[in-house]
Coordinates of C-alpha atoms and ligand atoms in Angstrom, one line a residue:
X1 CA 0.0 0.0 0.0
X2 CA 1.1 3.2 -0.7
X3 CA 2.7 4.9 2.4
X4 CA -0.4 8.0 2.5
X5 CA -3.0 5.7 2.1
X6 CA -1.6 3.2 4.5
X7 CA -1.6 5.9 7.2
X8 CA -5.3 6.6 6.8
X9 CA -6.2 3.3 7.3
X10 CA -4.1 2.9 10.5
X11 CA -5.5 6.2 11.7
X12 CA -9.0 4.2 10.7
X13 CA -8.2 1.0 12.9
X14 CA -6.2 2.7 16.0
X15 CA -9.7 5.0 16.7
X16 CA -11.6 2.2 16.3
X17 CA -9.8 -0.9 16.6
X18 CA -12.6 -3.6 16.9
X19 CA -14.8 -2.7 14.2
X20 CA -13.2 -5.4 12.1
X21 CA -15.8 -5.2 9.1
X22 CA -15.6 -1.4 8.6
X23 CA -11.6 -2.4 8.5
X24 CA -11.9 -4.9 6.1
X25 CA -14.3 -2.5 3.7
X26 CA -11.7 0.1 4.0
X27 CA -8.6 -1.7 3.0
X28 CA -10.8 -3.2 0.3
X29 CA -11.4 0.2 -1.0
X30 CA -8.4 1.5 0.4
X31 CA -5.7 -0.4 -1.4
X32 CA -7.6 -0.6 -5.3
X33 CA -8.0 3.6 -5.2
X34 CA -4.0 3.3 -5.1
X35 CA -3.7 4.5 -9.3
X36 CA -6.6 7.1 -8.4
X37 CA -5.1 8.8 -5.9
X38 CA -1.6 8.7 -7.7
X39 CA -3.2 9.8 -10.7
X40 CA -5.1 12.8 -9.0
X41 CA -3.0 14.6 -6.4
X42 CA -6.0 16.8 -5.6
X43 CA -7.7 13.8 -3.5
X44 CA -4.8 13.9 -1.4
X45 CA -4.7 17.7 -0.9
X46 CA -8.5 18.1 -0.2
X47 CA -8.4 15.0 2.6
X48 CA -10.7 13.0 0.6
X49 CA -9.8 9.5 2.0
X50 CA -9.7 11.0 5.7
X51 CA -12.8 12.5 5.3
X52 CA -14.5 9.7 3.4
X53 CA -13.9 7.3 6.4
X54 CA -15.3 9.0 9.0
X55 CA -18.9 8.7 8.9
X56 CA -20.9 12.3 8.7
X57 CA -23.1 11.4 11.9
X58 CA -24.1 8.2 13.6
X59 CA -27.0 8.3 15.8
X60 CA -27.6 5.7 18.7
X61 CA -30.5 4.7 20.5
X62 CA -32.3 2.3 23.1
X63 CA -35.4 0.6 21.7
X64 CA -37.4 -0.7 24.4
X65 CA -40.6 -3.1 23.5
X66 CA -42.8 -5.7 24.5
X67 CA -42.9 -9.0 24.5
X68 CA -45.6 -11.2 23.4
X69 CA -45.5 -12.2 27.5
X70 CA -45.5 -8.4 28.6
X71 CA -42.3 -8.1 29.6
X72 CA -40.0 -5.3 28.8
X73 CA -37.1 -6.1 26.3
X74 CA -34.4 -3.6 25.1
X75 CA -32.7 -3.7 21.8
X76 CA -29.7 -1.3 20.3
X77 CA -31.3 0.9 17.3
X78 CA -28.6 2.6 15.1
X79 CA -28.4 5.0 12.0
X80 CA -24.7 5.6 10.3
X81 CA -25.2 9.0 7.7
X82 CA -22.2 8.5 5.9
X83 CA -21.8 10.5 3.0
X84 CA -24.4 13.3 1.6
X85 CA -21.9 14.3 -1.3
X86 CA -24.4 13.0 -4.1
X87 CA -27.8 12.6 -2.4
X88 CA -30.0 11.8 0.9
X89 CA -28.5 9.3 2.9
X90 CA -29.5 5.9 1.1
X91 CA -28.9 2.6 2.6
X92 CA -31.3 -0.1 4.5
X93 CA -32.2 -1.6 7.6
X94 CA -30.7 -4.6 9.1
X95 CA -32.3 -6.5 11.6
X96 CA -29.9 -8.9 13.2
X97 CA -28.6 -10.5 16.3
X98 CA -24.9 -9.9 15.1
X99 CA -25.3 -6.3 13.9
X100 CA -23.2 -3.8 16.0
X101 CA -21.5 -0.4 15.0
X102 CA -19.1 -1.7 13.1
X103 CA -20.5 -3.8 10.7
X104 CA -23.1 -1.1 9.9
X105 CA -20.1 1.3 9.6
X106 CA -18.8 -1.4 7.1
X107 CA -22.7 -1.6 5.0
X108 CA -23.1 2.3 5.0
X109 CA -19.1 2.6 3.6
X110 CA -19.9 0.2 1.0
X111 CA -23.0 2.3 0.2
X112 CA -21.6 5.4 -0.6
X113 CA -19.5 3.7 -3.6
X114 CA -22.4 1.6 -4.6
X115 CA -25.0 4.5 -5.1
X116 CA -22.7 6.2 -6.5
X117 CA -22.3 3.9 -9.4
X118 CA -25.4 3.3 -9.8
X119 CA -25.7 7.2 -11.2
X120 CA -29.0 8.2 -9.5
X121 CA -28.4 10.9 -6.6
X122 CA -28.1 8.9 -3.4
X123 CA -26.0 9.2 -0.3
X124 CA -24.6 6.5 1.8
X125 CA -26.2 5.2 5.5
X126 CA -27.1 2.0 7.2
X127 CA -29.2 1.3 10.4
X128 CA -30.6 -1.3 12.2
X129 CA -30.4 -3.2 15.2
X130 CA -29.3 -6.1 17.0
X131 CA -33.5 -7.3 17.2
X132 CA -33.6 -10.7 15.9
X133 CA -36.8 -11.6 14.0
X134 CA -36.6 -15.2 14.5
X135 CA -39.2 -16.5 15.9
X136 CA -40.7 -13.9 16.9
X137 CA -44.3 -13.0 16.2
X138 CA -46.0 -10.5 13.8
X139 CA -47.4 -8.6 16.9
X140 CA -43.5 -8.6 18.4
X141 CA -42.5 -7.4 15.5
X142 CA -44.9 -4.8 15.1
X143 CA -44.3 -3.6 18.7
X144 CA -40.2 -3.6 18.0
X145 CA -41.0 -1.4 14.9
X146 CA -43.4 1.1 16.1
X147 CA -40.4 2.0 19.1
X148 CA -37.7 1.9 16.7
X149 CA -39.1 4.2 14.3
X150 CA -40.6 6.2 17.4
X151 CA -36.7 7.5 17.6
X152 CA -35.4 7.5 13.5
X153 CA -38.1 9.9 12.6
X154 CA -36.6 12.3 13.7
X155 CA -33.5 11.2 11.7
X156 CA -35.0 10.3 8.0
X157 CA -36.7 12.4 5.8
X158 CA -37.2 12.5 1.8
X159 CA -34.3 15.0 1.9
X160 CA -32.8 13.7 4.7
X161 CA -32.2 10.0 4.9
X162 CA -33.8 7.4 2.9
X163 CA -34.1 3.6 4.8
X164 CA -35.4 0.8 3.1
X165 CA -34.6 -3.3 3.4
X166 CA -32.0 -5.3 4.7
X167 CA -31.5 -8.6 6.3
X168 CA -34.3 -9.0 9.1
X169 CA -36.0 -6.4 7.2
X170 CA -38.7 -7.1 4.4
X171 CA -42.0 -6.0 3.1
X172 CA -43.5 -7.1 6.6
X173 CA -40.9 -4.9 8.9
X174 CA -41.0 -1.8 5.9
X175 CA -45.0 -2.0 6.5
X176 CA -44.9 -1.7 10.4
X177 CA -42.2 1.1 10.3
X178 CA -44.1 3.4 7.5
X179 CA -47.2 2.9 9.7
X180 CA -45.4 4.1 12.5
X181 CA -43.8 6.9 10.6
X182 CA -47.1 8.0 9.6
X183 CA -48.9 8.0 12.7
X184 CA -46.0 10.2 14.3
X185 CA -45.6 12.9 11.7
X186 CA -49.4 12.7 10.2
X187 CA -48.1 12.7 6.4
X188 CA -48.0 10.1 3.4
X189 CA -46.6 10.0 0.1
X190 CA -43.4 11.3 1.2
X191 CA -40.6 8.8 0.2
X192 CA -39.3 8.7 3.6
X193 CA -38.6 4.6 3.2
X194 CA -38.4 2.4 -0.2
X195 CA -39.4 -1.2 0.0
X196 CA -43.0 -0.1 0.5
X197 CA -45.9 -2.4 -0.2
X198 CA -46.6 -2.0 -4.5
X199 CA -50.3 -0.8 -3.5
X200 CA -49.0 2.1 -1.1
X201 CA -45.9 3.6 -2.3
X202 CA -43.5 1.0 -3.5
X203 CA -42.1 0.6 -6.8
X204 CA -42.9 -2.5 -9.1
X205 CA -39.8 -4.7 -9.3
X206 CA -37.9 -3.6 -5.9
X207 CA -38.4 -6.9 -4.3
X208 CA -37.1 -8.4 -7.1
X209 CA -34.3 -6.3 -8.2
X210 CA -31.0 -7.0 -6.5
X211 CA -31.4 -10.6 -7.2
X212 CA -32.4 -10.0 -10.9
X213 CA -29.6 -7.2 -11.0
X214 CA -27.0 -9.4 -9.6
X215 CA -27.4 -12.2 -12.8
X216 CA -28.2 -9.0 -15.2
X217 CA -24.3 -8.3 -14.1
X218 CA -23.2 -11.4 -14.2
X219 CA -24.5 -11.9 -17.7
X220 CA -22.4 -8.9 -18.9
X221 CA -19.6 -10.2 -17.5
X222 CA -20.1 -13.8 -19.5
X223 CA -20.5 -11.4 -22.6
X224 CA -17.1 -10.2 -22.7
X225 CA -16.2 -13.9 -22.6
X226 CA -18.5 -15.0 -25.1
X227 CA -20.5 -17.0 -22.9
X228 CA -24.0 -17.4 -21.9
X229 CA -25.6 -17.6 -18.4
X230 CA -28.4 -20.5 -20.2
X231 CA -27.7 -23.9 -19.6
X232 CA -24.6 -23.5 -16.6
X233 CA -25.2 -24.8 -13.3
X234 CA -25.6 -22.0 -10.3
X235 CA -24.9 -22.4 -6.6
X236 CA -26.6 -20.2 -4.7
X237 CA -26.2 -19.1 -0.5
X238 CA -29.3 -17.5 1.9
X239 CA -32.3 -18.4 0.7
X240 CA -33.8 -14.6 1.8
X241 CA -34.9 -11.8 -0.3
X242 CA -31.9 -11.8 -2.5
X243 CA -31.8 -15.6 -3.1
X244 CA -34.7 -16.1 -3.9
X245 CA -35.0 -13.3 -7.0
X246 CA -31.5 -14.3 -8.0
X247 CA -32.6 -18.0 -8.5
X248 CA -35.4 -16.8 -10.1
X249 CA -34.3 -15.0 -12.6
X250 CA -31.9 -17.8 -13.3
X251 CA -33.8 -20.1 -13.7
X252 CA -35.9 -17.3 -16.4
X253 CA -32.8 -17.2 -18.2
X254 CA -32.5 -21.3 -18.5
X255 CA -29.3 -21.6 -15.8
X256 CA -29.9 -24.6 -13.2
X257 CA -29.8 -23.5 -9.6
X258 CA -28.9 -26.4 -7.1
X259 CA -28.1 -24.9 -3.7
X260 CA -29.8 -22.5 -1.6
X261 CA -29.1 -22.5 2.4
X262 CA -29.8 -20.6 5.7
X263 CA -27.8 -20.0 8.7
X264 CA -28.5 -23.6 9.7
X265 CA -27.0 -25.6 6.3
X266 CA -27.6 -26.1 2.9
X267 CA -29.8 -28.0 0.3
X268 CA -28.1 -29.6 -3.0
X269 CA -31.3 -30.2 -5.6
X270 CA -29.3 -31.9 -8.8
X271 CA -32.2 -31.7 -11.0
X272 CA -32.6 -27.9 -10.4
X273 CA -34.7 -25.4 -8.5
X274 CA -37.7 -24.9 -11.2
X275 CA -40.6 -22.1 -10.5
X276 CA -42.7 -24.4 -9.2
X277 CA -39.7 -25.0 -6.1
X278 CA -39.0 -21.5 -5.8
X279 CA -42.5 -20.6 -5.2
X280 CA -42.3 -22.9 -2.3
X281 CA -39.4 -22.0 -0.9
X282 CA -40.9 -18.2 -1.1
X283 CA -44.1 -19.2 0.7
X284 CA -41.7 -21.5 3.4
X285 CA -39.2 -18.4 3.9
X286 CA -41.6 -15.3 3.6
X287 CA -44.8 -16.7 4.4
X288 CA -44.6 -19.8 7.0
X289 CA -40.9 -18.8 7.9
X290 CA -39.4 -21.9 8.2
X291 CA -36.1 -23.4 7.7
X292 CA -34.8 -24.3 4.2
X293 CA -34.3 -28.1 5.9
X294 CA -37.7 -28.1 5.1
X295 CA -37.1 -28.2 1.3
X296 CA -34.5 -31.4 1.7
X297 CA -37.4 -33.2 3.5
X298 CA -39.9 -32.1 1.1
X299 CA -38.7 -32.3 -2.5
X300 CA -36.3 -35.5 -1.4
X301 CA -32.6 -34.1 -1.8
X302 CA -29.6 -33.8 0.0
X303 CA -29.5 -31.7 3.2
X304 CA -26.1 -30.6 4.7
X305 CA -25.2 -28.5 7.8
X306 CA -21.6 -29.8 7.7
X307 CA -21.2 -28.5 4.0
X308 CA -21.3 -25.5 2.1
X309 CA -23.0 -24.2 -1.3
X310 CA -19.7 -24.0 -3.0
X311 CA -18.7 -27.5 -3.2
X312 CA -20.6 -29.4 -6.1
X313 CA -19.2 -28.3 -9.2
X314 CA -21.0 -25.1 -10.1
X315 CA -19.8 -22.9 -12.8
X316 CA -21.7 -19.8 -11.5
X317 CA -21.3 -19.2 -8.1
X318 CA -23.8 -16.5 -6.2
X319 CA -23.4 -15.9 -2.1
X320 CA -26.4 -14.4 -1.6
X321 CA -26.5 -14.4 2.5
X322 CA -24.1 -12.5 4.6
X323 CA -20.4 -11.2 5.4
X324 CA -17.4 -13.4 4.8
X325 CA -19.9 -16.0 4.3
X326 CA -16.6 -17.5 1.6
X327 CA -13.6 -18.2 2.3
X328 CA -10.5 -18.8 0.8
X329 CA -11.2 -23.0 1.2
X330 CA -14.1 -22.5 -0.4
X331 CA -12.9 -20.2 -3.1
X332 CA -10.4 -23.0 -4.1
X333 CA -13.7 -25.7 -4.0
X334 CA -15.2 -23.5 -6.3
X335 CA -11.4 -22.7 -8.7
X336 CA -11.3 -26.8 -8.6
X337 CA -14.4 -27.4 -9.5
X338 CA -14.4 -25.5 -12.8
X339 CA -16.5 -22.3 -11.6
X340 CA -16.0 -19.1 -14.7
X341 CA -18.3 -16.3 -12.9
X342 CA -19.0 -15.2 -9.0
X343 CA -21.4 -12.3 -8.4
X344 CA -21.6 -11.4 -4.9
X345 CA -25.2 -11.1 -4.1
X346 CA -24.5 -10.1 -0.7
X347 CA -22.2 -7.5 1.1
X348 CA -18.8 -8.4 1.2
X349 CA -19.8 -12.3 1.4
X350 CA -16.2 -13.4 0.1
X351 CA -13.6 -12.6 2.2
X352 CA -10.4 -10.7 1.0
X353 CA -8.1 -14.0 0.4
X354 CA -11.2 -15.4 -1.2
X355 CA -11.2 -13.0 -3.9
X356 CA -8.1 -13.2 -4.3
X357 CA -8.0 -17.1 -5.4
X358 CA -10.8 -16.1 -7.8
X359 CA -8.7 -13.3 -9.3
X360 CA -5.5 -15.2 -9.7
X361 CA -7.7 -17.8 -11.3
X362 CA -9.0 -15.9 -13.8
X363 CA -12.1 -16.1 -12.5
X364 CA -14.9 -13.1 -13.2
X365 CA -15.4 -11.9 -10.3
X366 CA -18.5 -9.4 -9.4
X367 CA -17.8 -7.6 -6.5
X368 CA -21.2 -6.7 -4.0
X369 CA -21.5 -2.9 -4.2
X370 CA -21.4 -3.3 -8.3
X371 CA -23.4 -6.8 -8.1
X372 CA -25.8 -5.8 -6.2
X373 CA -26.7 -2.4 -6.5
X374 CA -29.9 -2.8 -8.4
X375 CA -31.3 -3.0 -5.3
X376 CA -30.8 0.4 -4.2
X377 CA -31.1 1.4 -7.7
X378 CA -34.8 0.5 -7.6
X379 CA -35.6 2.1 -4.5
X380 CA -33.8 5.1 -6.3
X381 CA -36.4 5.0 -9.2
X382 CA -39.4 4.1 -5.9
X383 CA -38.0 8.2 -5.0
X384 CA -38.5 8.7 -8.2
X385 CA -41.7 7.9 -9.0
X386 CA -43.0 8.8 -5.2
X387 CA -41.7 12.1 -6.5
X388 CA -44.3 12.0 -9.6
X389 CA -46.8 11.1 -7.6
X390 CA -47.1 8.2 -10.1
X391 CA -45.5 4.5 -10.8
X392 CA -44.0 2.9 -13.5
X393 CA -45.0 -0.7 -14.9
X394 CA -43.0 -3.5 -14.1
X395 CA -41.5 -4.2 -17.7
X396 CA -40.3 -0.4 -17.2
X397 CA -38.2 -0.5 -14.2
X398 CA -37.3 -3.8 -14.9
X399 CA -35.9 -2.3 -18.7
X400 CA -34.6 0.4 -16.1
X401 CA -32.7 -2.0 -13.8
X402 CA -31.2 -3.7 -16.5
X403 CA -30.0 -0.5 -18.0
X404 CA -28.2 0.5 -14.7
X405 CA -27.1 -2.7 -14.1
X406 CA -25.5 -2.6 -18.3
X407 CA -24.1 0.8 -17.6
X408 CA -22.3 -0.3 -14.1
X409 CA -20.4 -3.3 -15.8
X410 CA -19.2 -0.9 -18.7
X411 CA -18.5 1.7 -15.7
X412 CA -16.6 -0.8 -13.9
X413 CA -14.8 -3.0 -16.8
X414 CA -13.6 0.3 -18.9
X415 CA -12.0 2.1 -15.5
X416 CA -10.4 -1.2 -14.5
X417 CA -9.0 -0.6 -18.0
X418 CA -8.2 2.8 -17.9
X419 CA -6.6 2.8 -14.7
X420 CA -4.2 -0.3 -15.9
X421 CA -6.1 -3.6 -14.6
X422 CA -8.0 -4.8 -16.8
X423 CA -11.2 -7.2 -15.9
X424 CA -10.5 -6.0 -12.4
X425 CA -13.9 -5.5 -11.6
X426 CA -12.9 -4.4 -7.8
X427 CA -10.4 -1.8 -8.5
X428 CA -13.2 -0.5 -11.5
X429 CA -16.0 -0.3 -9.2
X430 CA -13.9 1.3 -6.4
X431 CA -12.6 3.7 -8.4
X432 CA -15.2 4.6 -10.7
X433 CA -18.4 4.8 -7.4
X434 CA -15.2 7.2 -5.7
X435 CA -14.1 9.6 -8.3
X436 CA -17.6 10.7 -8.5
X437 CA -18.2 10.7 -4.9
X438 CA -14.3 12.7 -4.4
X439 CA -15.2 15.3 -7.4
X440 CA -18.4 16.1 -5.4
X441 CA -17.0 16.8 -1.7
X442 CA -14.6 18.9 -3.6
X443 CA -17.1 21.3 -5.5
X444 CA -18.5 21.6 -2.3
X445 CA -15.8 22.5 0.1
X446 CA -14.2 21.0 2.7
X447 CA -16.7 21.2 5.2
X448 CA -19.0 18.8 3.4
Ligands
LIG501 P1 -32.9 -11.8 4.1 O1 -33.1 -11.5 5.5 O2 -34.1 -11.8 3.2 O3 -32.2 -13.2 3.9 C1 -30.9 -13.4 4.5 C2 -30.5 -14.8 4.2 O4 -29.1 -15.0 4.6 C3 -31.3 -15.8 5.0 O5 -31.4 -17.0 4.3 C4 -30.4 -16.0 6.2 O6 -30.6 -17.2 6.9 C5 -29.0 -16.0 5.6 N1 -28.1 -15.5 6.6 C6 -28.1 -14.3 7.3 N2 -27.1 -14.2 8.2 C7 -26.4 -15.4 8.0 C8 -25.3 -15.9 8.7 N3 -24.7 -15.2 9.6 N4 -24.8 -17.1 8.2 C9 -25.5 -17.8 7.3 N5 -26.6 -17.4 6.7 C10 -27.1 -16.2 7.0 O7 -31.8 -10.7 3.6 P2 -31.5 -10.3 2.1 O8 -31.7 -11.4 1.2 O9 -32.2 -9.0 1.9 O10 -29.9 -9.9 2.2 C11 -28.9 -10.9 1.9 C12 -27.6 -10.1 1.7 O11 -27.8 -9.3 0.5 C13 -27.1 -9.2 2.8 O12 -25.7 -9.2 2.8 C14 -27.6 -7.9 2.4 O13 -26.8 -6.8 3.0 C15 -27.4 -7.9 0.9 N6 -28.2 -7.0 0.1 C16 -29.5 -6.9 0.2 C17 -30.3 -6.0 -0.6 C18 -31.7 -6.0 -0.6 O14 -32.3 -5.2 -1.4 N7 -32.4 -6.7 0.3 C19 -29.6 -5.1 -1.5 C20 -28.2 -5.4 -1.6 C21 -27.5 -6.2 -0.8 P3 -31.3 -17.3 8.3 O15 -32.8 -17.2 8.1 O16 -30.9 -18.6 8.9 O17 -30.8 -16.1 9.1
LIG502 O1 -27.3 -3.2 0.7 C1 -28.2 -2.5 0.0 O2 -27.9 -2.0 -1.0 C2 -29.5 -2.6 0.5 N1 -29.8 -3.2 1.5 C3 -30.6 -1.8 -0.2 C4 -30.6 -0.4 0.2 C5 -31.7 0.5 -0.3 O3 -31.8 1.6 0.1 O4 -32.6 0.0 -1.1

């Protein structure tokens, strides 16, 4: 690393030493903006990398709530405001036992670059809290909710800061906390959260867009191969939101899916997830919320929690659950067993020697905040049309999200290029959701 940026990212881990996620983000980013910052000495005299690493505000808050037995429970609620350079603070809502400061600080890092690239005018954040939704009931959720957003509204706004979905937080949780939100501040139709149900604010196609936008990217990538998503096999990790949209539009585009999983193990279906599967597993995860086991004991097929998605062969391989859910041992499963394409579904799934084993391979790797920004993307058109006070059909934002999705790969393959790694798709991305981001907090002085 090159000695100035090296001492921004110590300066990053001595104030904050245990927030190993936001370190592992920063390095990421860090290290590939190396030719950028060379290339541009005006990054370096404006503070930009200093700056960008230090979140604009983080706001932090008890949520107390009760339990379906009346007692009194009390959960951590937090809000990271990144970066405001380009937009409102954009970025969702996690819901998780594991989440803490610094994995947030890692999401809402990651989020700045990503909405960057995806061109629309959107900000970096990331909230949540350390309320697990398992097993919990609608009403507990409901209650959880109502106190949570009983403290952000005075944090979010259309202007302001923009939450939408994350894991732990779907179309159920996005329901509650706009209810809330408009009980407190007695208005609607602002776009205050995306994710909203189609019939009351939401945008067609945002439930299914980072999944579709994830295989929309990695079809590009094939492209400049000459090869074709149809007919290869796909492994495929989390069986949430993402997952299941990601299969599906696999399985549109004639790929065979045969893994899905959960925190508790994985399936392996040889004959493929069709629609008719994947519309159980949506009713099993969204509806009944039960455990992808479930789909071993149903449709007959091999059930593992000692294994891992990324050991039968795939050639497409799509970690669609969490953080540093890959590692470098399965990295090499996947190199040996012939895999061409990863798309990281998730954020930051495959951990840094992971991607590197991919790379050296010559394998195309998608990294998260290009992969899977149609996500966000979508929720930028839901502002959009919220905006309008009108909607869009679903074959237009889906031609939308494709478009974005088209226009990130060329953003990201031609500034690997430029900036002298080509088909690095990590230093492209980096570089490219940055310079916009840097140019910005420069027009606007230093204060910003
Ligand atoms: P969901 O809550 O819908 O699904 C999460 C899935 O991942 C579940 O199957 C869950 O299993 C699994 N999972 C969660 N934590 C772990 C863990 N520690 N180990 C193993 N499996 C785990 O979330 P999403 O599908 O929305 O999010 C998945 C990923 O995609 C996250 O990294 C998220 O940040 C990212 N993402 C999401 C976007 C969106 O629009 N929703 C946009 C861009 C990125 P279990 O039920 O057992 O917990
Ligand atoms: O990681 C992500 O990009 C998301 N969870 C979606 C954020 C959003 O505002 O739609």
């Amino acid at each position: 690393m090159d000695s100035y940026i090296e001492s921004v990212y110590n300066a990053v881990v001595e104030k904050d030493p245990t927030q190993k996620e936001f370190h592992q983000a920063v390095r990421e980013v860090l290290e590939s903006l190396e030719p950028a910052i060379q290339k541009h000495p005006k990054f370096k005299e404006f503070a930009i990398l200093e700056r960008i690493v230090e979140p604009e505000r983080v706001i932090q808050f008890r949520v107390p709530w009760k339990d379906k037995d009346g007692r009194i429970q009390v959960n951590r609620g937090f809000r990271v405001e990144f970066n405001s350079a380009l937009g409102p603070y954009k970025g969702g809502l996690r819901f998780h036992r594991t989440v803490n400061l610094g994995i947030l600080k890692f999401l809402g890092f990651e989020q700045i670059f990503k909405n960057s690239l995806t061109g629309l005018p959107m900000g970096g954040g990331k909230g949540g809290s350390d309320f697990d939704p398992h097993g919990k009931t609608d009403a507990e959720v409901e209650a959880f909710c109502t106190s949570f957003m009983l403290e952000l509204n005075r944090h979010i706004g259309q202007f302001t800061d923009v939450p939408a979905g994350d894991i732990g937080v779907g179309g159920r949780e996005i329901g509650y906390l706009y209810g809330a939100y408009r009980k407190i501040k007695n208005v609607h139709g602002t776009c205050v959260l995306t994710g909203k149900g189609a019939g009351w604010g939401g945008s067609l196609i945002r439930p299914e867009a980072t999944g579709y936008g994830v295989v929309y990217f990695v079809q590009e990538m094939l492209k400049t191969k000459g090869e074709k998503i149809k007919g290869k096999t796909v492994a495929i990790s989390g069986s949430g939101n993402v997952a299941q949209h990601a299969t599906e539009k696999c399985i549109q585009l004639g790929a065979k899916v045969v893994t899905l999983s959960d925190s508790n193990g994985n399936i392996y279906d040889p004959n493929g997830i069709d629609a008719e599967k994947l519309a159980w597993v949506k009713e099993l995860k969204n509806v009944r919320r039960g455990r992808i086991k479930e789909y071993a004991e149903h449709f007959g097929v091999e059930y593992s929690t000692e294994s891992n998605p990324w050991v039968y062969g795939t050639q497409i391989a799509l970690p669609c659950a969490t953080q540093n859910e890959l590692d470098g041992k399965e990295a090499q499963a996947l190199v040996d067993g012939g895999v061409i394409a990863v798309g990281e579904g998730a954020n930051m799934p495959c951990t840094p020697d992971a991607v590197e084993i991919f790379q050296n391979a010559g394998v195309l790797f998608a990294p998260g905040k290009a992969a899977n920004a149609g996500g966000v993307a979508v929720s930028g058109l839901e502002m959009a049309q919220n905006s309008m006070r009108y909607f869009w059909t679903r074959e237009e934002v889906d031609r939308k999200l494709h478009e974005i999705m088209v226009g990130i790969h060329k953003t990201a393959y031609e500034t690997a290029e430029k900036y002298g790694k080509p088909g690095d798709y990590v230093m492209g991305a980096n570089i490219a959701g940055f310079l916009k981001v840097a140019n910005a907090m420069i027009d606007m002085g230093y204060l910003s």
